[in-house]
PDB file of C-alpha atoms in Angstrom:
ATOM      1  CA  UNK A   1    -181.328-131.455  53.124  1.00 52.00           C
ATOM      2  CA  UNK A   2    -177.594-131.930  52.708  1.00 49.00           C
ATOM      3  CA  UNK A   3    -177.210-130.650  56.358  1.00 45.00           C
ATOM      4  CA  UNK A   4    -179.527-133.539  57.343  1.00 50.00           C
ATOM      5  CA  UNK A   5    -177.719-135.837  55.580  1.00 44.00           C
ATOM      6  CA  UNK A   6    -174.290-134.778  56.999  1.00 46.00           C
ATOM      7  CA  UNK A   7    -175.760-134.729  60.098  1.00 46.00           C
ATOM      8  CA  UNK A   8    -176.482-138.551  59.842  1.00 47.00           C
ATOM      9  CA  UNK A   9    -173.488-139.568  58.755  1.00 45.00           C
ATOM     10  CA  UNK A  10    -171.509-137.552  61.411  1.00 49.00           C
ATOM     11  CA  UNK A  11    -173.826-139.490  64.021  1.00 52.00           C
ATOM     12  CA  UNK A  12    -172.916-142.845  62.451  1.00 49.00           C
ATOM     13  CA  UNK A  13    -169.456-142.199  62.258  1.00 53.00           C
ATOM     14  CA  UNK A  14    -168.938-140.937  66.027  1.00 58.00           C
ATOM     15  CA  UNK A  15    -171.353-144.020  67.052  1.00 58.00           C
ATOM     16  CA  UNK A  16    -168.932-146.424  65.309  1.00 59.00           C
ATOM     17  CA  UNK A  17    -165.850-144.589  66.791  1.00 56.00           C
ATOM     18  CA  UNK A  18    -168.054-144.818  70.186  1.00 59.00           C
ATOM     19  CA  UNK A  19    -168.206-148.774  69.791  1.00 59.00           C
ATOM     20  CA  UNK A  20    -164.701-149.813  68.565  1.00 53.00           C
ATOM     21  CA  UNK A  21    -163.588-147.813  71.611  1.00 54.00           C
ATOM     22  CA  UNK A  22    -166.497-149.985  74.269  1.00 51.00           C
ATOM     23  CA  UNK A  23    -165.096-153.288  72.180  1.00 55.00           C
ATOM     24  CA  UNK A  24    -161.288-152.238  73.136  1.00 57.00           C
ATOM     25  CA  UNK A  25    -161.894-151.652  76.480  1.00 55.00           C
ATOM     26  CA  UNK A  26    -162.198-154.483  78.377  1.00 59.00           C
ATOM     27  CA  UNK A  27    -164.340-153.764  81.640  1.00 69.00           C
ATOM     28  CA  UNK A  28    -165.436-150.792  82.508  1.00 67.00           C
ATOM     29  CA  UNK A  29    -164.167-149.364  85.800  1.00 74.00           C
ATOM     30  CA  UNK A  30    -166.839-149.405  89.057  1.00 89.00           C
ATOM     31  CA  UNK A  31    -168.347-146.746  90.423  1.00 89.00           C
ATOM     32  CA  UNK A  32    -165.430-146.432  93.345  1.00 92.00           C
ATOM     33  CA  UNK A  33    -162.929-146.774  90.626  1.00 94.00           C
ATOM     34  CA  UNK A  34    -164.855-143.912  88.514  1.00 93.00           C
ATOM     35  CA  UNK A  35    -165.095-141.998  92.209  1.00 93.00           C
ATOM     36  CA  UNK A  36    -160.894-142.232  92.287  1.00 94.00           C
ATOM     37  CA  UNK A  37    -160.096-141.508  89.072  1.00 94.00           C
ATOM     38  CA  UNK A  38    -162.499-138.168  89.421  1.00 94.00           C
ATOM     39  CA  UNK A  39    -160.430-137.443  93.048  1.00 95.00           C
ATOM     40  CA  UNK A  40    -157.247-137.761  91.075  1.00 95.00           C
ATOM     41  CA  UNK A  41    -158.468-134.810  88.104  1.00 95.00           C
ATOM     42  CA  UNK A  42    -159.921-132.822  90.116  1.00 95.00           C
ATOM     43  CA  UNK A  43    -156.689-132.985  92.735  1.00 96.00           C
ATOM     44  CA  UNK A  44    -154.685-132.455  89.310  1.00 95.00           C
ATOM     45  CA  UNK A  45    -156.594-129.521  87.814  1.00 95.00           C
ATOM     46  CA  UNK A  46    -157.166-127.943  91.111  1.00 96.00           C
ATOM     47  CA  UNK A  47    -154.261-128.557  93.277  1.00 96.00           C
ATOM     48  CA  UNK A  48    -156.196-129.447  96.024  1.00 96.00           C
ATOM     49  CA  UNK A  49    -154.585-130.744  99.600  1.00 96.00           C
ATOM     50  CA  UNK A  50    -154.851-133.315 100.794  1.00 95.00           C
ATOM     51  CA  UNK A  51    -157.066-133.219 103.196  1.00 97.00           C
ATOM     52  CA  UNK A  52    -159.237-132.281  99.841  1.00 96.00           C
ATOM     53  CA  UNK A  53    -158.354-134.717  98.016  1.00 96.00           C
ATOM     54  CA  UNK A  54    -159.901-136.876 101.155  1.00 96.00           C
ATOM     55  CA  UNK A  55    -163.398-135.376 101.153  1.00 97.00           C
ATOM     56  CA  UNK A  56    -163.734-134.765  97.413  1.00 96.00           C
ATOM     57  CA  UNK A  57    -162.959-138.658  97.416  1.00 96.00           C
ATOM     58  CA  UNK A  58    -165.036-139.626 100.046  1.00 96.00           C
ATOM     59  CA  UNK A  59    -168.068-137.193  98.576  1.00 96.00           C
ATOM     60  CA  UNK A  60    -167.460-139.478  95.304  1.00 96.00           C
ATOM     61  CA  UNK A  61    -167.603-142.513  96.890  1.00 95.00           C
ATOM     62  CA  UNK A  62    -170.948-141.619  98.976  1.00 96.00           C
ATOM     63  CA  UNK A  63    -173.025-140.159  96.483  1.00 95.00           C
ATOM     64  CA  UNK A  64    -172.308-141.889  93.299  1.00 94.00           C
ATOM     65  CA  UNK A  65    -173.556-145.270  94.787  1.00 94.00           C
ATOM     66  CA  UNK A  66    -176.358-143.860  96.198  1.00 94.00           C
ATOM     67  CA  UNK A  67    -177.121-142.133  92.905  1.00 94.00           C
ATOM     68  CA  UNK A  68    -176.596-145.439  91.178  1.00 94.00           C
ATOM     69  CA  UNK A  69    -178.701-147.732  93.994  1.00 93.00           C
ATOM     70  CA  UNK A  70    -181.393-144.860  93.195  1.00 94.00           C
ATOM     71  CA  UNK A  71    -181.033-145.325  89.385  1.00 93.00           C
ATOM     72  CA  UNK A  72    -181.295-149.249  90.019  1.00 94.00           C
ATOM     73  CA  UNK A  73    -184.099-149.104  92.102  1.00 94.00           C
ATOM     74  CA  UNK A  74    -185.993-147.356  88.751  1.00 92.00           C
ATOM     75  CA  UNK A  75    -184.762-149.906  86.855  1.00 92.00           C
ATOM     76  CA  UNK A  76    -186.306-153.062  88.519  1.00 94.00           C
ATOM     77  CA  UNK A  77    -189.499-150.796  89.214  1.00 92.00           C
ATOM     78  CA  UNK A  78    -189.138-151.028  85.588  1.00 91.00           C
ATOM     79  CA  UNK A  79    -189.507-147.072  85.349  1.00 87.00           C
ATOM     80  CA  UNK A  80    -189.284-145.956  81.232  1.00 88.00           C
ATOM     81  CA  UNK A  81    -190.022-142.443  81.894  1.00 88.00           C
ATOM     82  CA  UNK A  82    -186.280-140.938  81.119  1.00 87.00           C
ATOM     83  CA  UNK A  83    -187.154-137.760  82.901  1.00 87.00           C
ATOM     84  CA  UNK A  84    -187.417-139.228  86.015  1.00 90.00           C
ATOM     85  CA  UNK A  85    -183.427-141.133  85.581  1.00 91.00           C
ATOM     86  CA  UNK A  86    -182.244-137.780  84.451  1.00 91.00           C
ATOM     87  CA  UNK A  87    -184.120-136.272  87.974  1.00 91.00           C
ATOM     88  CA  UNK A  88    -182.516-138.337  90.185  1.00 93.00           C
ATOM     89  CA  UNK A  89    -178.760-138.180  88.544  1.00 93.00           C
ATOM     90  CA  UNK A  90    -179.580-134.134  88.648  1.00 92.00           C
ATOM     91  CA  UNK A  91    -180.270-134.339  92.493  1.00 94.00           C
ATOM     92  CA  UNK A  92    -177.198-136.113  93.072  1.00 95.00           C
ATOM     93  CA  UNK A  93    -174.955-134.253  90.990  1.00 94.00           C
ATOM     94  CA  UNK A  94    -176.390-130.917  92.503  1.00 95.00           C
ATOM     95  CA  UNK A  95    -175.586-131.938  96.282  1.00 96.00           C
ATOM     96  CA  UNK A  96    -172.263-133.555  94.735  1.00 95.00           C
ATOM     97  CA  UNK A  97    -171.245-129.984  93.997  1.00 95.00           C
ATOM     98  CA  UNK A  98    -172.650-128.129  96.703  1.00 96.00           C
ATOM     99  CA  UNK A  99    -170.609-130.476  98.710  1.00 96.00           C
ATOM    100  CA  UNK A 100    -167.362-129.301  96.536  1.00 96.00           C
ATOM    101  CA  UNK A 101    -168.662-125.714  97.406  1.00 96.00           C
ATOM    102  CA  UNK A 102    -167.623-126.482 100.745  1.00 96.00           C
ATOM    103  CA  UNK A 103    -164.574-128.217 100.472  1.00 97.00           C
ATOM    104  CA  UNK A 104    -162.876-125.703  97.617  1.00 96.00           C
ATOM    105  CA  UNK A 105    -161.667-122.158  98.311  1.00 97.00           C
ATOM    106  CA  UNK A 106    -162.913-119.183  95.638  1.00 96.00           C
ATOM    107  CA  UNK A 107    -160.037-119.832  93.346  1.00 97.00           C
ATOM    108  CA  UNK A 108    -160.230-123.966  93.121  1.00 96.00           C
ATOM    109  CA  UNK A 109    -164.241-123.238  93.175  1.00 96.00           C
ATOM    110  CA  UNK A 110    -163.779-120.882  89.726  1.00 95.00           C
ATOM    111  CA  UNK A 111    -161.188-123.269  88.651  1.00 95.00           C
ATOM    112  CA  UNK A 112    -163.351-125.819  88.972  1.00 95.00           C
ATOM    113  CA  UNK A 113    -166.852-124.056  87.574  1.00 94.00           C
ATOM    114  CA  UNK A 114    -164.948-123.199  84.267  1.00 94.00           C
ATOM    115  CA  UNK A 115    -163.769-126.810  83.596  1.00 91.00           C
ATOM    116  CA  UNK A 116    -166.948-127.424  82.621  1.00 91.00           C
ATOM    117  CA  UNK A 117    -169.287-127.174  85.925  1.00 90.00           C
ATOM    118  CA  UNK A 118    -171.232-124.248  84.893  1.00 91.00           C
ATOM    119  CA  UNK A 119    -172.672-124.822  81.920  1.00 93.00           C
ATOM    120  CA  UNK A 120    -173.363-128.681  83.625  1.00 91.00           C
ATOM    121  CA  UNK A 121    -175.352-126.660  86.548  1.00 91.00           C
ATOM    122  CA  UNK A 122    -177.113-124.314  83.948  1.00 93.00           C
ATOM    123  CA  UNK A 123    -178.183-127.231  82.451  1.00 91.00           C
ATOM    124  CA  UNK A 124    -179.574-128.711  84.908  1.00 90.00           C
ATOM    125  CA  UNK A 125    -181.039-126.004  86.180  1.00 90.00           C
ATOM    126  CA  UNK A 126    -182.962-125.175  82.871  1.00 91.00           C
ATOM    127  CA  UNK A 127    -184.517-128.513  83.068  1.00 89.00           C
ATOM    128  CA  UNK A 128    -185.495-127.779  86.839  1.00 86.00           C
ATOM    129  CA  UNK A 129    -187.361-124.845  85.613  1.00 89.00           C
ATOM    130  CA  UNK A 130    -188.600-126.595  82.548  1.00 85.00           C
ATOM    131  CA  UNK A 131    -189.713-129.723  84.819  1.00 80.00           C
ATOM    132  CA  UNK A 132    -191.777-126.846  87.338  1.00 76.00           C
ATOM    133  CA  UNK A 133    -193.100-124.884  84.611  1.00 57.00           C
ATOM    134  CA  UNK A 134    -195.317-127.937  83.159  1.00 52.00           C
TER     135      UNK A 134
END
């Protein structure tokens, strides 16, 4: 019970941190902004070239419209099934990093699966699996 309870009142503490933060920030970048900004820590944490640094960036700026014109599209269909949202950022995230599979060598591609890439692609791979097993 006390785990419960601590449990709520770590939720409503970190969603009170979450909103003073939303209310300090002013606007929230767009999606070619968010597509830079990605470039720039990924060409940070991975040293990549820059002819990288091109095509990771031009990847970014491709596929996370698309993603989001996909997403919209759901919206004004007026779509409440969350599944299907989380489906269609999956798909693009997948072919976002079998793109990067292309572009990075072994070293920038390890780099880059242990900064956090992995366990996002066993994720969605679990609910793949859980999505064909119903």
């Amino acid at each position: 019970m006390k785990l419960k309870a601590y449990a709520a009142v770590a939720f409503l503490l970190l969603f009170a941190c979450l909103k003073v933060s939303a209310q300090q920030q002013p606007e929230k970048p767009d999606v070619y902004e968010q597509a830079e900004l990605e470039a720039d820590r990924l060409q940070r944490i991975l040293e990549l070239e820059d002819w990288q640094l091109f095509y990771v960036d031009s990847t970014l700026k491709h596929d996370l419209p698309a993603m989001m014109s996909e997403i919209e599209k759901l919206r004004a269909s007026k779509v409440s099934n969350s599944s299907m949202y989380v489906t269609v950022q999956d798909k693009w995230l997948e072919h976002i990093d079998s793109t990067y599979r292309t572009i990075f060598n072994d070293k920038q591609w390890t780099a880059y699966q242990k900064s956090g890439a992995a366990k996002a692609q066993k994720a969605r791979d679990k609910r793949k699996q859980k999505a064909g097993g119903r």
